Amino acid sequence: MDIDKLKQWMDISQKYQNGNFWDMIFDQISKDPSQNEANSKPPTPNVRSTSTYPLVDIYLTDTQIIVIIELPGYKREDVSLSLAGNILVVKGTSQLPLLNPIVIQNERKYGAFERKIELPEPTKASELYAKFESGLLIVTYMRKYSSEEQIPIS
């Protein structure tokens, strides 16, 4: 067995006994192999996943469709809304409110996001009403097909 590998295993076993074994294992997985401990940078803030962020609820009433998009910490000017066919597109960006902090724990996500939401019924952009209130973007529009209509058969 190579002496360097033996030293590596001894170091790992010592860290296991000290209680930081799993931290060390996950640090090795997430590190860029070309960097070493001396020149590694502190972690950068998380970037949002675009698949399920922001969280969205869609409700149907007898007369309206209501889409509620959760955007805590955002301002109205940080968000844009557009419509392509029956796809509502919400885009935005958030910035870390601090300059160059050392990250101890980072669960909130920062950066740009885009979410495409399929609307249950078609509409036009001019028929959408959107308001931003308490971290919620609420988009509503009138239902065109609110009830079943009979079609005569000849």
PDB file of C-alpha atoms in Angstrom:
ATOM      1  CA  MET A   1       0.000   0.000   0.000  1.00  0.00           C
ATOM      2  CA  ASP A   2       1.245   3.476  -0.885  1.00  0.00           C
ATOM      3  CA  ILE A   3       2.350   5.526   2.161  1.00  0.00           C
ATOM      4  CA  ASP A   4       0.421   8.603   0.927  1.00  0.00           C
ATOM      5  CA  LYS A   5      -2.812   6.614   0.756  1.00  0.00           C
ATOM      6  CA  LEU A   6      -2.170   5.262   4.240  1.00  0.00           C
ATOM      7  CA  LYS A   7      -1.700   8.815   5.543  1.00  0.00           C
ATOM      8  CA  GLN A   8      -4.915   9.862   3.831  1.00  0.00           C
ATOM      9  CA  TRP A   9      -6.839   7.002   5.449  1.00  0.00           C
ATOM     10  CA  MET A  10      -5.348   7.814   8.853  1.00  0.00           C
ATOM     11  CA  ASP A  11      -6.405  11.438   8.431  1.00  0.00           C
ATOM     12  CA  ILE A  12      -9.942  10.364   7.480  1.00  0.00           C
ATOM     13  CA  SER A  13     -10.197   8.016  10.467  1.00  0.00           C
ATOM     14  CA  GLN A  14      -8.996  10.760  12.802  1.00  0.00           C
ATOM     15  CA  LYS A  15     -11.648  13.141  11.442  1.00  0.00           C
ATOM     16  CA  TYR A  16     -14.247  10.411  11.882  1.00  0.00           C
ATOM     17  CA  GLN A  17     -13.292  10.064  15.532  1.00  0.00           C
ATOM     18  CA  ASN A  18     -13.423  13.852  16.009  1.00  0.00           C
ATOM     19  CA  GLY A  19     -16.996  13.989  14.663  1.00  0.00           C
ATOM     20  CA  ASN A  20     -16.441  15.968  11.452  1.00  0.00           C
ATOM     21  CA  PHE A  21     -16.058  13.000   9.116  1.00  0.00           C
ATOM     22  CA  TRP A  22     -19.241  13.629   7.092  1.00  0.00           C
ATOM     23  CA  ASP A  23     -18.503  17.342   6.777  1.00  0.00           C
ATOM     24  CA  MET A  24     -15.102  16.451   5.344  1.00  0.00           C
ATOM     25  CA  ILE A  25     -16.595  13.876   2.941  1.00  0.00           C
ATOM     26  CA  PHE A  26     -19.184  16.322   1.603  1.00  0.00           C
ATOM     27  CA  ASP A  27     -16.578  19.087   1.373  1.00  0.00           C
ATOM     28  CA  GLN A  28     -14.452  16.809  -0.835  1.00  0.00           C
ATOM     29  CA  ILE A  29     -17.388  16.043  -3.102  1.00  0.00           C
ATOM     30  CA  SER A  30     -18.343  19.698  -3.568  1.00  0.00           C
ATOM     31  CA  LYS A  31     -14.809  21.075  -4.020  1.00  0.00           C
ATOM     32  CA  ASP A  32     -13.202  21.784  -7.331  1.00  0.00           C
ATOM     33  CA  PRO A  33     -10.227  19.404  -7.429  1.00  0.00           C
ATOM     34  CA  SER A  34      -8.009  22.124  -8.916  1.00  0.00           C
ATOM     35  CA  GLN A  35      -8.387  24.242  -5.752  1.00  0.00           C
ATOM     36  CA  ASN A  36      -6.700  23.607  -2.457  1.00  0.00           C
ATOM     37  CA  GLU A  37      -7.637  24.702   1.057  1.00  0.00           C
ATOM     38  CA  ALA A  38      -5.428  27.800   1.018  1.00  0.00           C
ATOM     39  CA  ASN A  39      -6.941  29.498  -2.022  1.00  0.00           C
ATOM     40  CA  SER A  40     -10.548  28.297  -1.827  1.00  0.00           C
ATOM     41  CA  LYS A  41     -13.199  31.036  -1.751  1.00  0.00           C
ATOM     42  CA  PRO A  42     -16.162  31.173   0.629  1.00  0.00           C
ATOM     43  CA  PRO A  43     -19.305  29.629  -0.856  1.00  0.00           C
ATOM     44  CA  THR A  44     -21.404  31.834  -3.110  1.00  0.00           C
ATOM     45  CA  PRO A  45     -25.096  32.383  -2.368  1.00  0.00           C
ATOM     46  CA  ASN A  46     -27.497  29.797  -3.764  1.00  0.00           C
ATOM     47  CA  VAL A  47     -29.101  30.357  -7.137  1.00  0.00           C
ATOM     48  CA  ARG A  48     -32.768  29.489  -7.519  1.00  0.00           C
ATOM     49  CA  SER A  49     -33.985  26.436  -9.340  1.00  0.00           C
ATOM     50  CA  THR A  50     -36.241  27.496 -12.192  1.00  0.00           C
ATOM     51  CA  SER A  51     -38.481  24.441 -12.184  1.00  0.00           C
ATOM     52  CA  THR A  52     -40.614  25.080  -9.090  1.00  0.00           C
ATOM     53  CA  TYR A  53     -39.761  28.580  -7.975  1.00  0.00           C
ATOM     54  CA  PRO A  54     -41.659  30.630  -7.162  1.00  0.00           C
ATOM     55  CA  LEU A  55     -44.433  28.625  -5.537  1.00  0.00           C
ATOM     56  CA  VAL A  56     -47.775  29.006  -7.335  1.00  0.00           C
ATOM     57  CA  ASP A  57     -51.423  28.361  -6.441  1.00  0.00           C
ATOM     58  CA  ILE A  58     -54.217  28.472  -9.040  1.00  0.00           C
ATOM     59  CA  TYR A  59     -57.882  28.741  -8.048  1.00  0.00           C
ATOM     60  CA  LEU A  60     -61.071  28.628 -10.087  1.00  0.00           C
ATOM     61  CA  THR A  61     -64.237  30.379  -8.968  1.00  0.00           C
ATOM     62  CA  ASP A  62     -67.513  30.596 -10.884  1.00  0.00           C
ATOM     63  CA  THR A  63     -66.373  33.783 -12.613  1.00  0.00           C
ATOM     64  CA  GLN A  64     -62.601  34.122 -12.181  1.00  0.00           C
ATOM     65  CA  ILE A  65     -59.271  32.391 -12.359  1.00  0.00           C
ATOM     66  CA  ILE A  66     -56.863  33.457  -9.623  1.00  0.00           C
ATOM     67  CA  VAL A  67     -53.124  32.765  -9.748  1.00  0.00           C
ATOM     68  CA  ILE A  68     -51.152  33.474  -6.565  1.00  0.00           C
ATOM     69  CA  ILE A  69     -47.383  33.587  -6.931  1.00  0.00           C
ATOM     70  CA  GLU A  70     -45.320  33.640  -3.730  1.00  0.00           C
ATOM     71  CA  LEU A  71     -42.406  36.110  -3.893  1.00  0.00           C
ATOM     72  CA  PRO A  72     -41.285  36.905  -0.343  1.00  0.00           C
ATOM     73  CA  GLY A  73     -38.726  39.680  -0.075  1.00  0.00           C
ATOM     74  CA  TYR A  74     -39.274  40.922  -3.636  1.00  0.00           C
ATOM     75  CA  LYS A  75     -40.368  44.389  -4.701  1.00  0.00           C
ATOM     76  CA  ARG A  76     -42.781  45.022  -7.549  1.00  0.00           C
ATOM     77  CA  GLU A  77     -39.979  46.474  -9.691  1.00  0.00           C
ATOM     78  CA  ASP A  78     -37.916  43.249  -9.299  1.00  0.00           C
ATOM     79  CA  VAL A  79     -40.570  41.159 -11.093  1.00  0.00           C
ATOM     80  CA  SER A  80     -41.950  41.054 -14.643  1.00  0.00           C
ATOM     81  CA  LEU A  81     -44.991  39.263 -15.978  1.00  0.00           C
ATOM     82  CA  SER A  82     -45.851  38.286 -19.569  1.00  0.00           C
ATOM     83  CA  LEU A  83     -48.265  36.045 -21.426  1.00  0.00           C
ATOM     84  CA  ALA A  84     -47.465  33.760 -24.374  1.00  0.00           C
ATOM     85  CA  GLY A  85     -50.563  31.869 -25.504  1.00  0.00           C
ATOM     86  CA  ASN A  86     -51.917  30.296 -22.328  1.00  0.00           C
ATOM     87  CA  ILE A  87     -48.505  30.357 -20.600  1.00  0.00           C
ATOM     88  CA  LEU A  88     -48.018  33.008 -17.923  1.00  0.00           C
ATOM     89  CA  VAL A  89     -44.317  33.806 -17.537  1.00  0.00           C
ATOM     90  CA  VAL A  90     -43.045  35.376 -14.325  1.00  0.00           C
ATOM     91  CA  LYS A  91     -39.421  36.514 -14.166  1.00  0.00           C
ATOM     92  CA  GLY A  92     -37.450  38.269 -11.512  1.00  0.00           C
ATOM     93  CA  THR A  93     -34.193  38.717  -9.754  1.00  0.00           C
ATOM     94  CA  SER A  94     -33.129  39.158  -6.157  1.00  0.00           C
ATOM     95  CA  GLN A  95     -29.821  40.305  -4.794  1.00  0.00           C
ATOM     96  CA  LEU A  96     -28.061  39.339  -1.602  1.00  0.00           C
ATOM     97  CA  PRO A  97     -28.666  42.336   0.700  1.00  0.00           C
ATOM     98  CA  LEU A  98     -25.067  42.289   1.993  1.00  0.00           C
ATOM     99  CA  LEU A  99     -21.733  42.977   0.326  1.00  0.00           C
ATOM    100  CA  ASN A 100     -19.203  40.107   0.400  1.00  0.00           C
ATOM    101  CA  PRO A 101     -20.307  38.384   3.609  1.00  0.00           C
ATOM    102  CA  ILE A 102     -18.796  35.164   4.879  1.00  0.00           C
ATOM    103  CA  VAL A 103     -21.522  32.564   4.437  1.00  0.00           C
ATOM    104  CA  ILE A 104     -22.208  30.463   7.528  1.00  0.00           C
ATOM    105  CA  GLN A 105     -25.602  29.129   6.473  1.00  0.00           C
ATOM    106  CA  ASN A 106     -27.427  29.834   3.215  1.00  0.00           C
ATOM    107  CA  GLU A 107     -30.946  28.488   2.685  1.00  0.00           C
ATOM    108  CA  ARG A 108     -32.474  31.448   0.845  1.00  0.00           C
ATOM    109  CA  LYS A 109     -31.879  31.636  -2.870  1.00  0.00           C
ATOM    110  CA  TYR A 110     -30.673  34.678  -4.815  1.00  0.00           C
ATOM    111  CA  GLY A 111     -30.317  35.560  -8.456  1.00  0.00           C
ATOM    112  CA  ALA A 112     -32.565  35.401 -11.476  1.00  0.00           C
ATOM    113  CA  PHE A 113     -35.553  33.111 -11.845  1.00  0.00           C
ATOM    114  CA  GLU A 114     -38.159  32.351 -14.483  1.00  0.00           C
ATOM    115  CA  ARG A 115     -41.303  30.279 -14.064  1.00  0.00           C
ATOM    116  CA  LYS A 116     -43.749  29.330 -16.794  1.00  0.00           C
ATOM    117  CA  ILE A 117     -47.262  28.659 -15.545  1.00  0.00           C
ATOM    118  CA  GLU A 118     -49.844  26.988 -17.748  1.00  0.00           C
ATOM    119  CA  LEU A 119     -53.178  28.718 -17.269  1.00  0.00           C
ATOM    120  CA  PRO A 120     -56.283  26.510 -17.074  1.00  0.00           C
ATOM    121  CA  GLU A 121     -58.220  28.688 -19.555  1.00  0.00           C
ATOM    122  CA  PRO A 122     -56.972  30.954 -22.347  1.00  0.00           C
ATOM    123  CA  THR A 123     -56.984  34.730 -22.028  1.00  0.00           C
ATOM    124  CA  LYS A 124     -55.374  37.852 -23.449  1.00  0.00           C
ATOM    125  CA  ALA A 125     -52.716  39.911 -21.691  1.00  0.00           C
ATOM    126  CA  SER A 126     -55.063  42.927 -21.727  1.00  0.00           C
ATOM    127  CA  GLU A 127     -57.609  40.925 -19.694  1.00  0.00           C
ATOM    128  CA  LEU A 128     -55.163  40.064 -16.884  1.00  0.00           C
ATOM    129  CA  TYR A 129     -55.138  42.076 -13.668  1.00  0.00           C
ATOM    130  CA  ALA A 130     -52.029  41.799 -11.487  1.00  0.00           C
ATOM    131  CA  LYS A 131     -51.259  43.267  -8.084  1.00  0.00           C
ATOM    132  CA  PHE A 132     -48.334  42.848  -5.738  1.00  0.00           C
ATOM    133  CA  GLU A 133     -49.270  42.646  -2.078  1.00  0.00           C
ATOM    134  CA  SER A 134     -47.321  41.421   0.981  1.00  0.00           C
ATOM    135  CA  GLY A 135     -44.900  39.289  -1.035  1.00  0.00           C
ATOM    136  CA  LEU A 136     -47.658  37.781  -3.181  1.00  0.00           C
ATOM    137  CA  LEU A 137     -48.192  38.502  -6.865  1.00  0.00           C
ATOM    138  CA  ILE A 138     -51.913  37.975  -7.444  1.00  0.00           C
ATOM    139  CA  VAL A 139     -53.020  37.611 -11.057  1.00  0.00           C
ATOM    140  CA  THR A 140     -56.715  37.360 -11.912  1.00  0.00           C
ATOM    141  CA  TYR A 141     -58.833  37.205 -15.028  1.00  0.00           C
ATOM    142  CA  MET A 142     -62.445  36.518 -15.883  1.00  0.00           C
ATOM    143  CA  ARG A 143     -63.434  33.046 -16.991  1.00  0.00           C
ATOM    144  CA  LYS A 144     -64.769  32.857 -20.506  1.00  0.00           C
ATOM    145  CA  TYR A 145     -66.247  29.398 -20.127  1.00  0.00           C
ATOM    146  CA  SER A 146     -67.750  29.520 -16.663  1.00  0.00           C
ATOM    147  CA  SER A 147     -70.593  27.152 -17.344  1.00  0.00           C
ATOM    148  CA  GLU A 148     -71.518  24.405 -19.749  1.00  0.00           C
ATOM    149  CA  GLU A 149     -73.551  25.550 -22.729  1.00  0.00           C
ATOM    150  CA  GLN A 150     -75.932  23.302 -24.643  1.00  0.00           C
ATOM    151  CA  ILE A 151     -75.362  22.969 -28.372  1.00  0.00           C
ATOM    152  CA  PRO A 152     -78.344  22.048 -30.506  1.00  0.00           C
ATOM    153  CA  ILE A 153     -77.893  19.064 -32.800  1.00  0.00           C
ATOM    154  CA  SER A 154     -79.650  19.157 -36.151  1.00  0.00           C
TER     155      SER A 154
END
